[in-house]
Coordinates of C-alpha atoms and ligand atoms in Angstrom, one line a residue:
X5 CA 94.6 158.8 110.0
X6 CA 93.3 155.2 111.2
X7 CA 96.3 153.1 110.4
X8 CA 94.3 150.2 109.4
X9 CA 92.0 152.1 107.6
X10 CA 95.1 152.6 105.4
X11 CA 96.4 149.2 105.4
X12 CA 93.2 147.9 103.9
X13 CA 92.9 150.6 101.0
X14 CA 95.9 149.5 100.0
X15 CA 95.6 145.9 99.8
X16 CA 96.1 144.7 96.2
X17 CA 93.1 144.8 93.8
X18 CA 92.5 140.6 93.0
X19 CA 92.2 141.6 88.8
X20 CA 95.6 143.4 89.0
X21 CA 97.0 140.7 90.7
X22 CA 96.0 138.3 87.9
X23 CA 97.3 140.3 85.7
X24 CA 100.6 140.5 87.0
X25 CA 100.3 136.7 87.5
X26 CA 99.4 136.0 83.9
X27 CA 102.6 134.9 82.5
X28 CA 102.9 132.4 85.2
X29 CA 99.5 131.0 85.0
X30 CA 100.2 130.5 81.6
X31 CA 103.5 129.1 81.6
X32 CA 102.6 126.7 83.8
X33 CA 99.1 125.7 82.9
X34 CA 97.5 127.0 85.8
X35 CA 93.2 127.1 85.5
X36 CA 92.1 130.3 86.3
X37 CA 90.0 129.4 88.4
X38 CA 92.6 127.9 90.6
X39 CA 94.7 131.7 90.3
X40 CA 92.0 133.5 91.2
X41 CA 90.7 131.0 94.5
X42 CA 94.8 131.8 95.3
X43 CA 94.9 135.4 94.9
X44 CA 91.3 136.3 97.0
X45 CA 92.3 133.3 99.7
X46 CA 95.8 135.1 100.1
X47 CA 94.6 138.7 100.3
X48 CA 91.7 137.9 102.7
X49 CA 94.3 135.8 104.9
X50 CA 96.5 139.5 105.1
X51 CA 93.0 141.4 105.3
X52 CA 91.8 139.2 108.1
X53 CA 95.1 139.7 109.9
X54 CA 94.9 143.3 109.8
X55 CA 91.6 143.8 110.9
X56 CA 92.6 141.3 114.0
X57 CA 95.3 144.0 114.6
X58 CA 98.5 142.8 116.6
X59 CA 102.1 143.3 114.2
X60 CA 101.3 141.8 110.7
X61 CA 104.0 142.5 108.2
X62 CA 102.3 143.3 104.5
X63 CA 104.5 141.7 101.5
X64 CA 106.6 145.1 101.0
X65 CA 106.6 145.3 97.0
X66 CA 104.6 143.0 94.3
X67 CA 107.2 140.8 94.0
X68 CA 106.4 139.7 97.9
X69 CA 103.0 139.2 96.9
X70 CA 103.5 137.5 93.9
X71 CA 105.0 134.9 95.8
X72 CA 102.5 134.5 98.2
X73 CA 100.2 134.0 96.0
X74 CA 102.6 131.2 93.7
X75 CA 102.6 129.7 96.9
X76 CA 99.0 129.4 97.8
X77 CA 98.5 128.1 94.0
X78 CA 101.2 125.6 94.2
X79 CA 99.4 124.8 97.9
X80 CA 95.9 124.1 95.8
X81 CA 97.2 122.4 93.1
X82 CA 98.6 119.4 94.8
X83 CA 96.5 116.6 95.5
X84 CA 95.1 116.7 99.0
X85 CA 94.8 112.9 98.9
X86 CA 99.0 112.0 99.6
X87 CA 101.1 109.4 99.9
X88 CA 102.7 109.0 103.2
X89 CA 105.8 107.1 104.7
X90 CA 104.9 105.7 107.5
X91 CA 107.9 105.6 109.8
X92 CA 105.2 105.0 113.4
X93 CA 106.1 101.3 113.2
X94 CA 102.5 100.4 113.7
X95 CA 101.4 97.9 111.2
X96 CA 97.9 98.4 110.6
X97 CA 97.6 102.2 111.2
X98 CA 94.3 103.6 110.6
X99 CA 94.9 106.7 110.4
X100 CA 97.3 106.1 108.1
X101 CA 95.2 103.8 105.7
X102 CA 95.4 100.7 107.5
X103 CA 96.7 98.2 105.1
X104 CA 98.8 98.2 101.9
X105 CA 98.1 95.9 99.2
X106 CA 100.0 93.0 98.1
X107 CA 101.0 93.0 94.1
X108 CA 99.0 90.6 93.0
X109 CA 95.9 92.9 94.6
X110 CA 97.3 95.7 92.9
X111 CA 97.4 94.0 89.8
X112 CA 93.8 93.0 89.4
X113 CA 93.1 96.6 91.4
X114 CA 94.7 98.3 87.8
X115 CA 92.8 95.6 86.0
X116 CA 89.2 96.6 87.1
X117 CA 89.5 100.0 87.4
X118 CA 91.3 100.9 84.0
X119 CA 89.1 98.1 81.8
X120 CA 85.7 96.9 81.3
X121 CA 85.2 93.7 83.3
X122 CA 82.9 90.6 83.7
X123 CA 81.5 92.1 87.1
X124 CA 78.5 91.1 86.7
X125 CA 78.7 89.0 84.0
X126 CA 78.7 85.4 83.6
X127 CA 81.4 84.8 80.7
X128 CA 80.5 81.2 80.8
X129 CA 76.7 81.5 79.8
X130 CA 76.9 84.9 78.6
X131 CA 74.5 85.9 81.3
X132 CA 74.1 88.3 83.9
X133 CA 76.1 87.1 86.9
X134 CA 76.4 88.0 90.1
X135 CA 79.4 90.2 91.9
X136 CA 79.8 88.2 94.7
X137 CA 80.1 84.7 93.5
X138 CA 84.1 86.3 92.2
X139 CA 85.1 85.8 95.7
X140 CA 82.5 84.0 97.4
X141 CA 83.9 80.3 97.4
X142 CA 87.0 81.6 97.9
X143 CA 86.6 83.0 101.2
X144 CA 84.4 79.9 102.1
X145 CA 87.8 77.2 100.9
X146 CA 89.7 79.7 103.3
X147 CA 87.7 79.9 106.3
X148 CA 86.1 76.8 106.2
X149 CA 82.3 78.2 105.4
X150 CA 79.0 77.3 104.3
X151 CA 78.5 80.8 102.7
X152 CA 80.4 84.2 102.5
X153 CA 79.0 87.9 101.8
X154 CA 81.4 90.7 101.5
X155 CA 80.6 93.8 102.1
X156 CA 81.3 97.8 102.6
X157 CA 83.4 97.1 105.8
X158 CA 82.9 95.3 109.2
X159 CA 80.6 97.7 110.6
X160 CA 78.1 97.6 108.2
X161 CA 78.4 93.9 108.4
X162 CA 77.2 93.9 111.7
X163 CA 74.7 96.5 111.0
X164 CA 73.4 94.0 108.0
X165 CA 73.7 91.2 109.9
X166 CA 72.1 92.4 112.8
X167 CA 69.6 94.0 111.3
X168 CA 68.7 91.0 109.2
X169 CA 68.7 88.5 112.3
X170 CA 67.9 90.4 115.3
X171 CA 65.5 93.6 113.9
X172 CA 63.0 94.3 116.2
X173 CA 64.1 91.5 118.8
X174 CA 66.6 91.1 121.9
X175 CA 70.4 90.6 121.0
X176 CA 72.5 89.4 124.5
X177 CA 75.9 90.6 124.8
X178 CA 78.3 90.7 127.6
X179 CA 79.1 94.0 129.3
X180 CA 83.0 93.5 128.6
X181 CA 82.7 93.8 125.3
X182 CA 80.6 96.5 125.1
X183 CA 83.8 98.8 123.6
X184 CA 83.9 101.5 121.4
X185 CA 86.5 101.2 118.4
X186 CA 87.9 104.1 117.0
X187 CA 86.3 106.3 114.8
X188 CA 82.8 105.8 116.6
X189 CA 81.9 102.3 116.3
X190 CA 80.3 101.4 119.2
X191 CA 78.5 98.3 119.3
X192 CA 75.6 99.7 121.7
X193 CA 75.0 102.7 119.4
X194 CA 74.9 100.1 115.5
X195 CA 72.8 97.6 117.8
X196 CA 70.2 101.2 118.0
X197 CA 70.9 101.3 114.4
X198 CA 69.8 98.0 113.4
X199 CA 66.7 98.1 115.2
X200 CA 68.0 95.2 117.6
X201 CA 67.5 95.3 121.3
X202 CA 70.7 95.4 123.5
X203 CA 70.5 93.1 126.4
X204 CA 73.5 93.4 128.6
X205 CA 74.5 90.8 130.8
X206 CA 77.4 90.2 133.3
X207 CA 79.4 92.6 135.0
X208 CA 82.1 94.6 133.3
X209 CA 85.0 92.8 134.3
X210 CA 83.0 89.3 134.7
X211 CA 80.3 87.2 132.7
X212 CA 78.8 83.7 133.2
X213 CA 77.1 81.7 131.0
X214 CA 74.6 81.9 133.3
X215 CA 74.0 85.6 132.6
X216 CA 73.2 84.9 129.4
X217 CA 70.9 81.9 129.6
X218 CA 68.9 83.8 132.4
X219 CA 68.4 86.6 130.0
X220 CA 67.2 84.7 127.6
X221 CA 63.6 84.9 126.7
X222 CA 60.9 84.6 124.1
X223 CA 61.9 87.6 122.4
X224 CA 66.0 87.1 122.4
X225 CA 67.0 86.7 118.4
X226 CA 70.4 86.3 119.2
X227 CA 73.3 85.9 121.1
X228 CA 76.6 88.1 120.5
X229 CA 79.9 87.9 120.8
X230 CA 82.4 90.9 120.4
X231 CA 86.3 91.2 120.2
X232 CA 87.5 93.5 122.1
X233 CA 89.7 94.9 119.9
X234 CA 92.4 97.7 120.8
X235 CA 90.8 97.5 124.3
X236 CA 91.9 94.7 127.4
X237 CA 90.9 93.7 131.3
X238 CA 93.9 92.2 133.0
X239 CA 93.1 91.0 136.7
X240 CA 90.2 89.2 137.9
X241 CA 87.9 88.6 134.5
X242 CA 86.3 85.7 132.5
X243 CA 84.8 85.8 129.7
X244 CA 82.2 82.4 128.2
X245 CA 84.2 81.0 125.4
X246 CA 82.5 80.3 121.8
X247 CA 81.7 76.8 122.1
X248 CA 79.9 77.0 125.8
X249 CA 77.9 79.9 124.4
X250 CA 77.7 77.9 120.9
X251 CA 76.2 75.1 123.2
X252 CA 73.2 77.5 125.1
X253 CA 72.4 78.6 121.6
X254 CA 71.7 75.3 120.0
X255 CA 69.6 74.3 123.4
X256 CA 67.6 77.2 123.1
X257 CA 67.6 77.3 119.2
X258 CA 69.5 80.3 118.9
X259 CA 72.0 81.6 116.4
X260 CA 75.7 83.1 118.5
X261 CA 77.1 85.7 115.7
X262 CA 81.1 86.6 116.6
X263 CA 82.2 90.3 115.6
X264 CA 85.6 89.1 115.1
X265 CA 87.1 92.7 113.7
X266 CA 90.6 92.0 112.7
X267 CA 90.0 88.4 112.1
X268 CA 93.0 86.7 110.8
X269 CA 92.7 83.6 108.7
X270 CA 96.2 83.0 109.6
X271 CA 97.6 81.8 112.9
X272 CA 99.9 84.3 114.5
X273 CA 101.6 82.4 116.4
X274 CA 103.7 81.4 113.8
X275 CA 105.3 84.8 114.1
X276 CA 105.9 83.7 118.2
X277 CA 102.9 86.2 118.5
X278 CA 100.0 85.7 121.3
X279 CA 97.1 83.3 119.9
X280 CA 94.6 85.2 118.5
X281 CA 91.3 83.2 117.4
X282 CA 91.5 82.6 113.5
X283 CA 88.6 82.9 111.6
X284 CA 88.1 79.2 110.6
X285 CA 88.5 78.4 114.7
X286 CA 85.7 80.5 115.6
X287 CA 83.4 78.9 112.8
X288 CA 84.9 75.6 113.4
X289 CA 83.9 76.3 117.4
X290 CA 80.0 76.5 116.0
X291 CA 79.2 80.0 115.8
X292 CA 77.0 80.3 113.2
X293 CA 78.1 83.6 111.6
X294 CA 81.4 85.5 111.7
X295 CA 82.3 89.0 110.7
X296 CA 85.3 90.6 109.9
X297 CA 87.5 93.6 108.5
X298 CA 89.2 92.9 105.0
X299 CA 92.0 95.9 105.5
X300 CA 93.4 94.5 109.1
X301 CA 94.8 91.4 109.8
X302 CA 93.9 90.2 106.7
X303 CA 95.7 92.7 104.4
X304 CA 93.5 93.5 102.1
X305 CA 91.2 96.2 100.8
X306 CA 88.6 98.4 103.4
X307 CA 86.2 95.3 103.1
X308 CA 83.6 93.8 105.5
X309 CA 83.7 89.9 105.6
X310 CA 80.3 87.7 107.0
X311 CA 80.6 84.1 106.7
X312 CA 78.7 81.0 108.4
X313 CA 75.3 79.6 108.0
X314 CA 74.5 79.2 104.3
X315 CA 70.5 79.7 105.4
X316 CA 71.8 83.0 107.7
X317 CA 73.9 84.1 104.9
X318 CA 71.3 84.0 102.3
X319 CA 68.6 85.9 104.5
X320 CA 71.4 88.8 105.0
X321 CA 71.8 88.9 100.9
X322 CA 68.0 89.3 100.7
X323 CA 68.0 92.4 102.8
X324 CA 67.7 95.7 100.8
X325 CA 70.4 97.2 102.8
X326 CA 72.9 94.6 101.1
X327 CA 72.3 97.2 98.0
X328 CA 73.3 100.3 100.1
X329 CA 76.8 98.7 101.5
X330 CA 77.7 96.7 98.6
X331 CA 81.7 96.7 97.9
X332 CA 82.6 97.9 94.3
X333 CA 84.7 96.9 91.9
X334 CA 88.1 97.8 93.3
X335 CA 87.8 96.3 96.1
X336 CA 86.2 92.7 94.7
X337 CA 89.3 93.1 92.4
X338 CA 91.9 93.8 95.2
X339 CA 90.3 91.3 97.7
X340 CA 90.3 88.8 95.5
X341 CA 94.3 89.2 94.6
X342 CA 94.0 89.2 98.3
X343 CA 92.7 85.8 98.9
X344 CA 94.5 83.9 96.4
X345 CA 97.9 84.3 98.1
X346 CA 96.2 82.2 101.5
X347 CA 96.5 79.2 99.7
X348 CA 99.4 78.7 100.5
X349 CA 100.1 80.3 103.8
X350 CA 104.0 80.7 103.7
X351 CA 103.6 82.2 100.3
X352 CA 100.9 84.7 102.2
X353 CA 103.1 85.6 104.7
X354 CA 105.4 86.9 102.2
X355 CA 103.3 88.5 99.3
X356 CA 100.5 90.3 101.7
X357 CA 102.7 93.6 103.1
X358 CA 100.8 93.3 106.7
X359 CA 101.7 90.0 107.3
X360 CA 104.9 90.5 106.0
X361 CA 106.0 93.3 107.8
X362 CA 104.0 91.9 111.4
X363 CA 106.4 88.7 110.2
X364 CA 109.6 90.5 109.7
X365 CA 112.6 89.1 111.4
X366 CA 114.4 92.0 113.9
X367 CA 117.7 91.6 111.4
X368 CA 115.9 91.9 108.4
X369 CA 114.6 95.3 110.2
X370 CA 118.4 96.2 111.7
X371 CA 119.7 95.9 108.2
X372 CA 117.0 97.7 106.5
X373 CA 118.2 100.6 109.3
X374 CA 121.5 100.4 108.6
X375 CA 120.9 101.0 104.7
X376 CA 118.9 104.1 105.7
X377 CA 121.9 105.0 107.9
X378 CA 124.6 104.4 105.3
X379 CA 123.0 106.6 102.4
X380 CA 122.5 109.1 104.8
X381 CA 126.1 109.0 106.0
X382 CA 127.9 109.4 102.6
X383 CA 126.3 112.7 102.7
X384 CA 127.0 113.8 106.0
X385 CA 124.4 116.4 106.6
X386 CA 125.2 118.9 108.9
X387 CA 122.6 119.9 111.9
X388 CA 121.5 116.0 113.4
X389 CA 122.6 112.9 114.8
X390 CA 121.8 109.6 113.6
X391 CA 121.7 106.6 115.2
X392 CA 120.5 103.0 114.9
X393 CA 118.1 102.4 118.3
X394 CA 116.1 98.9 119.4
X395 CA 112.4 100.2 119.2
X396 CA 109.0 98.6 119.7
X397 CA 106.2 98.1 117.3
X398 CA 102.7 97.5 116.6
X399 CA 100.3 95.4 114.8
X400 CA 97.8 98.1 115.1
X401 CA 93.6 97.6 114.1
X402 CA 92.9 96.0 117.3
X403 CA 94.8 93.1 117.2
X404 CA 96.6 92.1 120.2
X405 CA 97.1 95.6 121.8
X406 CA 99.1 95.5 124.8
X407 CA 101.5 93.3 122.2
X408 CA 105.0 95.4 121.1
X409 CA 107.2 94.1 118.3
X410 CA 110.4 94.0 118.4
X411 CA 112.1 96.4 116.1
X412 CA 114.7 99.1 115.4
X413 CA 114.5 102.8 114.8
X414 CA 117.0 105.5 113.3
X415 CA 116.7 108.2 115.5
X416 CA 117.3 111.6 114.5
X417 CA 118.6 113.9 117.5
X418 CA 118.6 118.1 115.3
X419 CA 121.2 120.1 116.9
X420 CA 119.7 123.7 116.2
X421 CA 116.1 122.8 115.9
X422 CA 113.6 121.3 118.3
X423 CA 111.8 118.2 117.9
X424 CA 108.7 119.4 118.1
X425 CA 109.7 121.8 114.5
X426 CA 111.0 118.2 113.0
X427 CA 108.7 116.4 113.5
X428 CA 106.5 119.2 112.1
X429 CA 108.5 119.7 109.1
X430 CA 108.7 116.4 108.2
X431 CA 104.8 116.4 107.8
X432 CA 105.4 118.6 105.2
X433 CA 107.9 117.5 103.3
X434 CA 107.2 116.3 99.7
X435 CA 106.7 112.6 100.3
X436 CA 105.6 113.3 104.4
X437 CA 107.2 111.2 106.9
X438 CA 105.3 110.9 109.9
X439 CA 107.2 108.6 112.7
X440 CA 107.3 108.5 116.6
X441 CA 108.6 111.3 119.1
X442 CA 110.1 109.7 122.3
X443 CA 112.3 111.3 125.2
X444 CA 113.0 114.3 122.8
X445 CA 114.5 112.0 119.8
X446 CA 112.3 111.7 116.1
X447 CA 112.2 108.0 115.6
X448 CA 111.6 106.2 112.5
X449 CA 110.6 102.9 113.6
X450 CA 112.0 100.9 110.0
X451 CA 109.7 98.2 110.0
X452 CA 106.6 99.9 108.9
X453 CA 109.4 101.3 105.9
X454 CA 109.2 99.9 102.7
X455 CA 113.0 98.6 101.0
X456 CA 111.5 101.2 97.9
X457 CA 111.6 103.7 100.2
X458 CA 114.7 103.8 101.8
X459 CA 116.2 106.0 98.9
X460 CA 113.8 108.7 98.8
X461 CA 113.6 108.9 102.6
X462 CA 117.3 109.4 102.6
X463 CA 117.4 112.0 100.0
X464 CA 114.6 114.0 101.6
X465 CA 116.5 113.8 105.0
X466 CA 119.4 114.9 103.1
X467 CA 118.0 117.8 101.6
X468 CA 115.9 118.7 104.5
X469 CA 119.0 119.7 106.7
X470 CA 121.1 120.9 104.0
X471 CA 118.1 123.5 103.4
X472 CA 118.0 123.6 107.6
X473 CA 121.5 124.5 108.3
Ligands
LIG511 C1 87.7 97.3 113.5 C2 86.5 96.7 114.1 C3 85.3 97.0 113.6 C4 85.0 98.0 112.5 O1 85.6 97.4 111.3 P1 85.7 98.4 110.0 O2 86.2 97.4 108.9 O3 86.7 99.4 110.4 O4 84.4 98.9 109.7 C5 84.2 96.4 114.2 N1 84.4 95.5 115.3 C6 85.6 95.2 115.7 C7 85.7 94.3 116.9 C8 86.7 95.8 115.2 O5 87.9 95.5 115.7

């Protein structure tokens, strides 16, 4: 007799299963529909494996099912959106959701999202109103603009604002900064998008501002500058700064747009960083519009910033597509907390958690470390080492890449498991921790760890190797 044959008649029948599960499901409120999803997901998982063949091991009784299948319910019951503790030591980590908000953001966040609201309504004349003007001026006292739109994120403000200057006309941009952000941004590719025409000029490492003013013809809309982001060219390179190509533009009556990305409205040099260009620089330098992200440098919600030209601004907030990547009410709310905190810088640097934590001082980090270290300690958990280690972090989102941070790290050295299982586990845990693997060690890089945390990372860690060893 076909010994698969066998194992497959006497796989479980998915009603008899629910039955035997019924007391649980109703103990603990589980929908049926969630039981049932868990029971047929866990017996095709064992059918699939025996029909594959190799050495499967069936659950021996109906207790071994049983708690496969509490398992699986347990696994599709909890949310799949989770909380994380990021422990990378990069600031702005995509991947990780960029940037967290400050409390005042959070604040009006709640606000908007659990109440009614004057979104678009004017509580002075009791008339409609508009859902921009909330943050409009704002951004403009800040940056130093004429006019300010906000919309869905950065790259559909350059789609927009492309689209709305340049359709169907010739848009001149270096070959350096031609680049490809993450998650498929690429300039050429929303340039195709917009219905603009890419002219490249220069040489990859190289461009002139002649390049640009001999590409220049009757059918050129305008000329583009793009931040490189997470990309650099050391060595032999020049690039035409803002006000030279600010310069061609007004002799040839063209507008220069700048795709800033990260664009900071602070300077970071105050944290003894490398300059980066603020925002109000590159308008003050002429160009006559600016985009950039609202969740990078400038700590805020996923948000896509265009300010400039009051006459530029207006024609983008005519085009239909301004319906399509309009923000919504969360992130007007947040952004706005955001914003209020940059009049007074000092007060910013404190309040908004990315500029705090790109800010934090190496002792404030050290101490942080040694807290972590010290809960840990008083309960000794068998089965890894701990130590305090100088690390190196990131700003992350494409600001000043080849830039590390100063920091410190507890590093976790397991005795009886490898790193590789750790690091695993820990992505798994109930609050995951995802950090750094170097030379063999798990590090937590403690800058990118929030003070609230420090408690529950400990007790996880605790538990984790009491359960371990
Ligand atoms: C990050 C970035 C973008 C995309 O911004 P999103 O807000 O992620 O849409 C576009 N251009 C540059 C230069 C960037 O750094």
């Amino acid at each position: 007799m076909d010994q698969k044959a066998e194992m497959l008649r006497n796989l479980p029948k998915v009603d008899e299963c629910l039955l035997e599960l019924s007391d649980f499901i109703n103990q603990q409120g589980v929908p049926l529909r969630i039981a049932k999803k868990a029971v047929q997901t866990t017996i095709d998982r064992v059918r699939k494996g025996i029909l594959a063949g190799g050495d499967i091991t069936l659950p021996v009784d109906r207790s071994a099912w049983k708690s496969l299948f509490v398992d699986q319910i347990g696994q599709l019951q909890r949310s799949r959106f989770r909380r994380v503790i990021n422990g990378t030591g990069v600031v702005i980590h995509t991947n990780l959701g960029r940037s967290l908000l400050s409390t005042a953001a959070l604040e009006q966040l709640i606000a908007g999202a659990g109440y009614y609201s004057n979104l678009e309504f004017d509580l002075h004349s009791g008339k409609r109103g508009s859902r921009y003007a909330l943050v409009e001026d704002i951004i403009c006292d800040l940056a130093g603009a004429e006019a300010a739109l906000v919309v869905n994120n950065n790259a559909a403000a350059v789609l927009i604002a492309l689209d709305t200057i340049a359709r169907g006309r010739e848009v001149i941009v270096s070959r350096g900064e031609l680049v490809e952000i993450g998650g498929s941004f690429r300039i050429p590719d929303v340039m195709a998008k917009s219905g603009a025409e890419l002219v490249e000029v220069g040489a990859t490492n190289r461009t002139h501002l002649y390049d640009y003013e001999r590409a220049i013809t009757e059918r050129t809309g305008l000329l583009l500058r793009v931040h490189t982001s997470n990309f650099r060219m050391i060595g032999f390179t020049a690039a035409v700064p803002a006000q030279e190509l600010v310069a061609l533009g007004r002799t040839k009556g063209l507008p220069v747009m700048e795709d800033l990305g990260s664009g900071s409205l602070i300077d970071l040099e105050r944290f003894g960083l490398p300059a980066e260009p603020t925002v109000q620089e590159v308008l003050a330098a002429g160009v006559d519009l600016v985009t950039f992200s609202g969740d990078k440098l400038l700590g805020g919600p996923q948000a896509g910033v265009i300010v400039g030209r009051k006459d530029l601004v207006d024609q983008i907030k005519r085009n239909p597509l301004n319906r399509a990547l309009r923000i919504d009410k969360f992130t007007l709310a947040s952004l706005e907390g955001t914003l209020r905190a940059y009049y007074d810088e000092s007060l910013a640097c404190k309040q908004i958690p990315t500029l705090r934590m790109i800010g934090e001082s190496q002792s404030t980090i050290k101490k942080r470390a040694s807290r972590l270290l010290r809960r840990i300690g008083k309960k000794s958990p068998d089965g890894c080492l701990f130590s305090l280690v100088p690390t190196v972090s990131r700003v992350g989102g494409g600001a000043l890449p080849e830039y590390g941070l100063d920091s410190w790290a507890v590093q976790l050295q397991p005795v009886d498991v490898p790193v590789s299982t750790l690091e695993r586990d820990f992505r798994r845990l109930q609050i995951p921790l995802i950090g750094r693997v170097e030379h063999d060690r798990f590090h937590i890089d403690m800058r990118t760890i929030q003070d609230s945390e420090i408690a529950l990372l400990a007790d996880q860690l605790v538990e984790y190797f009491s359960l371990v060893c």
